[in-house]
CSV table of C-alpha atoms in Angstrom, one decimal:
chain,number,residue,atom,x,y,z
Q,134,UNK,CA,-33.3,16.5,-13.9
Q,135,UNK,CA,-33.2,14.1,-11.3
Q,136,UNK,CA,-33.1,14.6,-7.6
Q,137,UNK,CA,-29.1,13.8,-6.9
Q,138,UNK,CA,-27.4,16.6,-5.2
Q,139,UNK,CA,-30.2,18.9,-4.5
Q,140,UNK,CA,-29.3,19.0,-1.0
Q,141,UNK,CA,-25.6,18.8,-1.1
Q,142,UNK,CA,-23.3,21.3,-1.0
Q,143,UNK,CA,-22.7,23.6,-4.1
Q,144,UNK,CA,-19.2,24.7,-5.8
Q,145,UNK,CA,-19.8,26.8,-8.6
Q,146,UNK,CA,-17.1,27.8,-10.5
Q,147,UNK,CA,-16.3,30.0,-14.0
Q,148,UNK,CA,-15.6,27.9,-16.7
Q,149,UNK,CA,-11.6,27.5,-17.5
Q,150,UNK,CA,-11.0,28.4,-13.7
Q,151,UNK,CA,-9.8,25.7,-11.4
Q,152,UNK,CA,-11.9,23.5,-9.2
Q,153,UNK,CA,-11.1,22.2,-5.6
Q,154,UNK,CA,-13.4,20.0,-4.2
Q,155,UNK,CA,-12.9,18.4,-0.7
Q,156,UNK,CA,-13.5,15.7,1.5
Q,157,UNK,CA,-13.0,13.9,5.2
Q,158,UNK,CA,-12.6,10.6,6.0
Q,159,UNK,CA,-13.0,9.3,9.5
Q,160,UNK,CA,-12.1,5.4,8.9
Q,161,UNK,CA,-8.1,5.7,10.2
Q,162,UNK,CA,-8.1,1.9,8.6
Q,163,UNK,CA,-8.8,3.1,5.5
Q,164,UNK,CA,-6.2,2.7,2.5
Q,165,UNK,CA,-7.5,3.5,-0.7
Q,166,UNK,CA,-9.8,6.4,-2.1
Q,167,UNK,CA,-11.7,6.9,-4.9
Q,168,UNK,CA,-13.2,9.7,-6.5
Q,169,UNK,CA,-17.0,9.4,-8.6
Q,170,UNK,CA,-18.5,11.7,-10.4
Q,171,UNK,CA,-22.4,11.3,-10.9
Q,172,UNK,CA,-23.9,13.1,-13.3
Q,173,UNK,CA,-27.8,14.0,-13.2
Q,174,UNK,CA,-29.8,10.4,-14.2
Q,175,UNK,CA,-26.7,8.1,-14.2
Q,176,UNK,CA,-24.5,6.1,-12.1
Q,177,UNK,CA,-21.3,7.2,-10.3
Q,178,UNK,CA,-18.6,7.0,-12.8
Q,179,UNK,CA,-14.5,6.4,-11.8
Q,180,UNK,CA,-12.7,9.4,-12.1
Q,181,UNK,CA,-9.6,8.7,-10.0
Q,182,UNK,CA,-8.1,6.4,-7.0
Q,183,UNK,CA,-5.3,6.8,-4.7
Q,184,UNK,CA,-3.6,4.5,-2.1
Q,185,UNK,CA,-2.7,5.6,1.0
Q,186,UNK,CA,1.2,5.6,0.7
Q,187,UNK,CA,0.5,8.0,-2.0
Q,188,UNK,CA,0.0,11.7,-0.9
Q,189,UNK,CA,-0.7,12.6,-4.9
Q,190,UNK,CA,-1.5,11.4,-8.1
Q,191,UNK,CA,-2.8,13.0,-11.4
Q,192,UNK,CA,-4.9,11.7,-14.3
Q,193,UNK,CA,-6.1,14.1,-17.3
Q,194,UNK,CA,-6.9,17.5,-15.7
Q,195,UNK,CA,-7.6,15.9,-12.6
Q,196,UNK,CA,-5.3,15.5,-9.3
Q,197,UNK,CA,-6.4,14.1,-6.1
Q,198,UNK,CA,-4.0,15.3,-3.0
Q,199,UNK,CA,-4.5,12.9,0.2
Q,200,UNK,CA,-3.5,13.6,3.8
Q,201,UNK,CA,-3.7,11.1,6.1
Q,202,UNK,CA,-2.6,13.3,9.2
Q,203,UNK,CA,-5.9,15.1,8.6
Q,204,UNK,CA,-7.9,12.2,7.0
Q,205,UNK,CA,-8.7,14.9,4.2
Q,206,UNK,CA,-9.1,14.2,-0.1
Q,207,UNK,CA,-9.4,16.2,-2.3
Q,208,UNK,CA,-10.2,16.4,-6.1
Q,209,UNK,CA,-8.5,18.9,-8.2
Q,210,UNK,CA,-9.8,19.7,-11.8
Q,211,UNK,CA,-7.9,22.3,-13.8
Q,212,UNK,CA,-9.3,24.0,-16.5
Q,213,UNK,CA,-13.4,23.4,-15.6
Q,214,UNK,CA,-15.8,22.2,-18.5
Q,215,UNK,CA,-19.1,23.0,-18.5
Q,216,UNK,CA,-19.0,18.9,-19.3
Q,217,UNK,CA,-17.4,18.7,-15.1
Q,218,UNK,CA,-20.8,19.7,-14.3
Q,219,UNK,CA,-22.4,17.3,-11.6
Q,220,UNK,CA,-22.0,15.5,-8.5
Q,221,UNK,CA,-18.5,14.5,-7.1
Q,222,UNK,CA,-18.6,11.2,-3.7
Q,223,UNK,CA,-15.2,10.4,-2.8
Q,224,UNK,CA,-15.4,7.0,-1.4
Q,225,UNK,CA,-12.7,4.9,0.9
Q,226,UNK,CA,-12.0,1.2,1.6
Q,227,UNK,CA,-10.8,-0.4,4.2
Q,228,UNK,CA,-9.1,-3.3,4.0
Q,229,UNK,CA,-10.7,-5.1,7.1
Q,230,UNK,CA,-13.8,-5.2,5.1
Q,231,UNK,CA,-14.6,-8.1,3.2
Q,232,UNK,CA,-14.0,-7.3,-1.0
Q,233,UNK,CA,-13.8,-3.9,-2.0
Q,234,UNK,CA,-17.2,-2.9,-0.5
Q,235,UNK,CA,-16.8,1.4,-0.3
Q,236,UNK,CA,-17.7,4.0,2.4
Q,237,UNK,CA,-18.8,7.0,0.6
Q,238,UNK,CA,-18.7,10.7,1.3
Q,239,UNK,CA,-21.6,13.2,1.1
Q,240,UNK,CA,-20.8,14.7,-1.7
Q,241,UNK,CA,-20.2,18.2,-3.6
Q,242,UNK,CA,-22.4,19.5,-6.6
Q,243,UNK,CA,-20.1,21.1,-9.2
Q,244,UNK,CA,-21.7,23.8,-11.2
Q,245,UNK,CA,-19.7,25.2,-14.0
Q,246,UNK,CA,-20.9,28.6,-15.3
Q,247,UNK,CA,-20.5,29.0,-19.2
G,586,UNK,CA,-14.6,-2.5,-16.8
G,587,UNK,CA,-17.9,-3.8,-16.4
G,588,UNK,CA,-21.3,-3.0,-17.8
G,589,UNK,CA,-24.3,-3.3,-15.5
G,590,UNK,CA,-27.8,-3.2,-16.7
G,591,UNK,CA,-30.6,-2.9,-13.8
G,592,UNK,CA,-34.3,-3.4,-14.3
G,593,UNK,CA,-36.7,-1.4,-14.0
G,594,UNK,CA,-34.7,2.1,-14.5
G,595,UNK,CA,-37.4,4.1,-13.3
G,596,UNK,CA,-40.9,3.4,-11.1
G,597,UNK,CA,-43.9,4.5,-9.3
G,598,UNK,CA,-44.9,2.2,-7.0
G,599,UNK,CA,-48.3,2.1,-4.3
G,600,UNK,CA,-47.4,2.2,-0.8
G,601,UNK,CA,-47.5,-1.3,0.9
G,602,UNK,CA,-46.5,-2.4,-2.5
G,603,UNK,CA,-43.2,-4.3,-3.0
G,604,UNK,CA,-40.6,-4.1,-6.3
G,605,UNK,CA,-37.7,-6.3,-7.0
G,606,UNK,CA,-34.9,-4.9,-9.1
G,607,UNK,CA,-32.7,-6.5,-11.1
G,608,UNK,CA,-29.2,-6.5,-11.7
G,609,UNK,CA,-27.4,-8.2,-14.7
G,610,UNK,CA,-23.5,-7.9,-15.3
G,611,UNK,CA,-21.9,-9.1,-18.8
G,612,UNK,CA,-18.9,-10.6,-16.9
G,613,UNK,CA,-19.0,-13.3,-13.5
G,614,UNK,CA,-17.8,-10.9,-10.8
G,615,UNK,CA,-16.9,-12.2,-7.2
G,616,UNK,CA,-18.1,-9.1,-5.1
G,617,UNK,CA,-21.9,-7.7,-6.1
G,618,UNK,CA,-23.3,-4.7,-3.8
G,619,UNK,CA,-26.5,-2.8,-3.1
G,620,UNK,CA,-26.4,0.7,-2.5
G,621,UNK,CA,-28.9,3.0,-2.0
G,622,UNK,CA,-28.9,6.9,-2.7
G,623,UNK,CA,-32.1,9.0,-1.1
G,624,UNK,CA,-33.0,11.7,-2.6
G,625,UNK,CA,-30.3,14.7,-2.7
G,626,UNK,CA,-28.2,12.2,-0.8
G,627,UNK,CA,-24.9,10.1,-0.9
G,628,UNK,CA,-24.4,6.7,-1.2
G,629,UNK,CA,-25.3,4.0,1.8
G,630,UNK,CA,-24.3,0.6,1.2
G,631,UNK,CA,-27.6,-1.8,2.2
G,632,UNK,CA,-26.4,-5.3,1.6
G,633,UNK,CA,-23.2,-7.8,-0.1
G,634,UNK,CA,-24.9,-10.0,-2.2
G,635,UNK,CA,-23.4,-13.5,-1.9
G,636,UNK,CA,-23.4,-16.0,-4.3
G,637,UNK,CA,-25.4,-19.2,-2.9
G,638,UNK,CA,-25.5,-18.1,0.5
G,639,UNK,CA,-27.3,-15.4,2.3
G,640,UNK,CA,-26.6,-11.6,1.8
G,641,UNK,CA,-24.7,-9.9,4.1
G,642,UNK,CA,-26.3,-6.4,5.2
G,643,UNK,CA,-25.7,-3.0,7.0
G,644,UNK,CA,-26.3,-1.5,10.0
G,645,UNK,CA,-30.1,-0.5,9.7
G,646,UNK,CA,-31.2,-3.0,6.9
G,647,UNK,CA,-32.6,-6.1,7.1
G,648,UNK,CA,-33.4,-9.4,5.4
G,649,UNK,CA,-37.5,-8.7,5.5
G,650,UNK,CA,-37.5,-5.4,4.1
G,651,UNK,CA,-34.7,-5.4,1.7
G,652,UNK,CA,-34.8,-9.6,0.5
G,653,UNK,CA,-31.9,-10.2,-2.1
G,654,UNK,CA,-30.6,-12.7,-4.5
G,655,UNK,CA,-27.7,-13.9,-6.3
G,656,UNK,CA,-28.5,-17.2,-8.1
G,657,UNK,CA,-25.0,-17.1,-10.1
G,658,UNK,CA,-21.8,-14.3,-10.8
G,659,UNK,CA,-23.9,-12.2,-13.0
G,660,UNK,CA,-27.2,-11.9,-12.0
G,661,UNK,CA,-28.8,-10.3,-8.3
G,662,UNK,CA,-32.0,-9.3,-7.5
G,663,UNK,CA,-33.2,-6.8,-4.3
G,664,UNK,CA,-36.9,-6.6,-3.4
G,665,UNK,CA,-37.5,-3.4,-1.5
G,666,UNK,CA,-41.0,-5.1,0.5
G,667,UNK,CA,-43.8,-3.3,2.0
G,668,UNK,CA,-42.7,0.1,0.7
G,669,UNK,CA,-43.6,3.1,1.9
G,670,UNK,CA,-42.9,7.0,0.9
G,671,UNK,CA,-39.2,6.8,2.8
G,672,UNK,CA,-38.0,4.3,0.4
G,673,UNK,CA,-38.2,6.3,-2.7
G,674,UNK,CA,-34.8,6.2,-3.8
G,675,UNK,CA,-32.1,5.1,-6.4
G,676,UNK,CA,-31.2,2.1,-5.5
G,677,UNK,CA,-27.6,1.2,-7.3
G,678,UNK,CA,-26.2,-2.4,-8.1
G,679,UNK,CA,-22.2,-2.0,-8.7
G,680,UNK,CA,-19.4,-4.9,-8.8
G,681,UNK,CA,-16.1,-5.1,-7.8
G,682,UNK,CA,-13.4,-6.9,-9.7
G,683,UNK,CA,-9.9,-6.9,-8.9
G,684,UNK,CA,-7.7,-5.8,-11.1
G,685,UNK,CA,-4.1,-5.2,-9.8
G,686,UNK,CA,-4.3,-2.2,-7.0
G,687,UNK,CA,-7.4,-0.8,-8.2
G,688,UNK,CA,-10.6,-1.8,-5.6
G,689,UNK,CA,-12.8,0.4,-7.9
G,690,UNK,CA,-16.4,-0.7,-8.1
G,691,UNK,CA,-18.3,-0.1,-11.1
G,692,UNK,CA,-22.3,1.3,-10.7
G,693,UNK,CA,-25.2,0.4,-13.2
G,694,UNK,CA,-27.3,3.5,-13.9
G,695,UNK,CA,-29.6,3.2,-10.7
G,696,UNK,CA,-33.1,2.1,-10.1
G,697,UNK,CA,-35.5,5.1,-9.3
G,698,UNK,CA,-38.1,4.8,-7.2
G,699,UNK,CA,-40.9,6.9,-5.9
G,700,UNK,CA,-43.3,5.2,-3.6
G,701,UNK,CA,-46.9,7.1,-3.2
């Protein structure tokens, strides 16, 4: 496999449980978040976005929850796959800079155990 | 959506050797970027590549070691120059388009490099 998320931090969960991965922002500008996923030899892939006068949204299986009073994300995925396995950025925009260039998290490795 | 394809995928390079990297996109896209992803890392944004004029870069990247191009909408190159072990990286070409609310930027598969 490749080298993404050998030093990040690790969430392993049992398959069919619940996953809660987090994140904090520090950019108080910022107004829209995405999450990535990044599996092992590929780009980061869309998984879901939320703008700030949202505090939640939810796609298939997946809810992200912001809160702005603590600059925290989080990425909810309900019912883990062994297929949810890899690396999750969340990423945030901020308006004042020019086009949609992202500022990206650190990242959580997602292990799913069969 | 967009589909980015980047050149080479994968590559072993010589110290003080450099490698350009290409980036192709099958649409014209406004906003073209340049990240790079070190090893067990996250993402760090080097450069905007502008269309006929200069790129615009990060905090902590410059011009000499990290020369780009953007000769049209689709197409962008980035050179890493002079490399040396600490460059061995992905290094990730990804486009924004707008599309109603969304800002989502879409990433080609990566360039990996390791520099001996």
């Amino acid at each position: 496999g490749e080298s993404v998320g050998l030093h990040l931090p690790t969430l392993s969960v049992q398959e069919g449980d619940n996953s809660i991965i987090n994140c904090a922002y520090s950019n108080s500008a910022s107004d829209y978040f995405i999450w990535y996923k990044q599996e092992s030899g590929k780009g980061p892939q869309f998984i879901i976005d939320i703008r700030s006068n949202m505090d939640k949204r939810q796609g298939q299986r997946v809810t992200v929850l912001l809160n702005k009073t603590v600059k925290h994300l989080s990425l909810q995925i309900a019912a883990t796959q062994p297929g949810d396995s890899a690396v999750y950025f969340c990423a945030e925009n901020d308006p004042n800079n020019a086009g949609n260039m992202l500022t990206f998290g650190g990242g959580t490795r997602l292990m799913v155990k069969p | 959506s967009a589909v980015i394809s980047q050149k080479p995928s994968r590559d072993i390079c010589q110290r003080g050797t450099s490698l350009t990297i290409q980036c192709q996109v099958d649409s014209q896209v406004t906003m073209m970027f340049w990240y790079r992803q070190q090893p067990g890392q996250s993402l760090t944004l080097i450069a905007t590549a502008n269309q006929g004029s200069e790129a615009t870069y990060e905090s902590g990247f410059v011009i000499d070691k990290f020369p780009i191009s953007r000769p049209n909408l689709t197409f962008s190159t980035l050179t890493v120059s002079n490399m040396s072990p600490e460059d061995s990286s992905i290094y990730l070409c990804s486009v924004g388009k707008s599309s109603g609310a969304s800002r989502e930027l879409f990433f080609g598969e990566g360039s990996r490099l390791t520099v001996l």
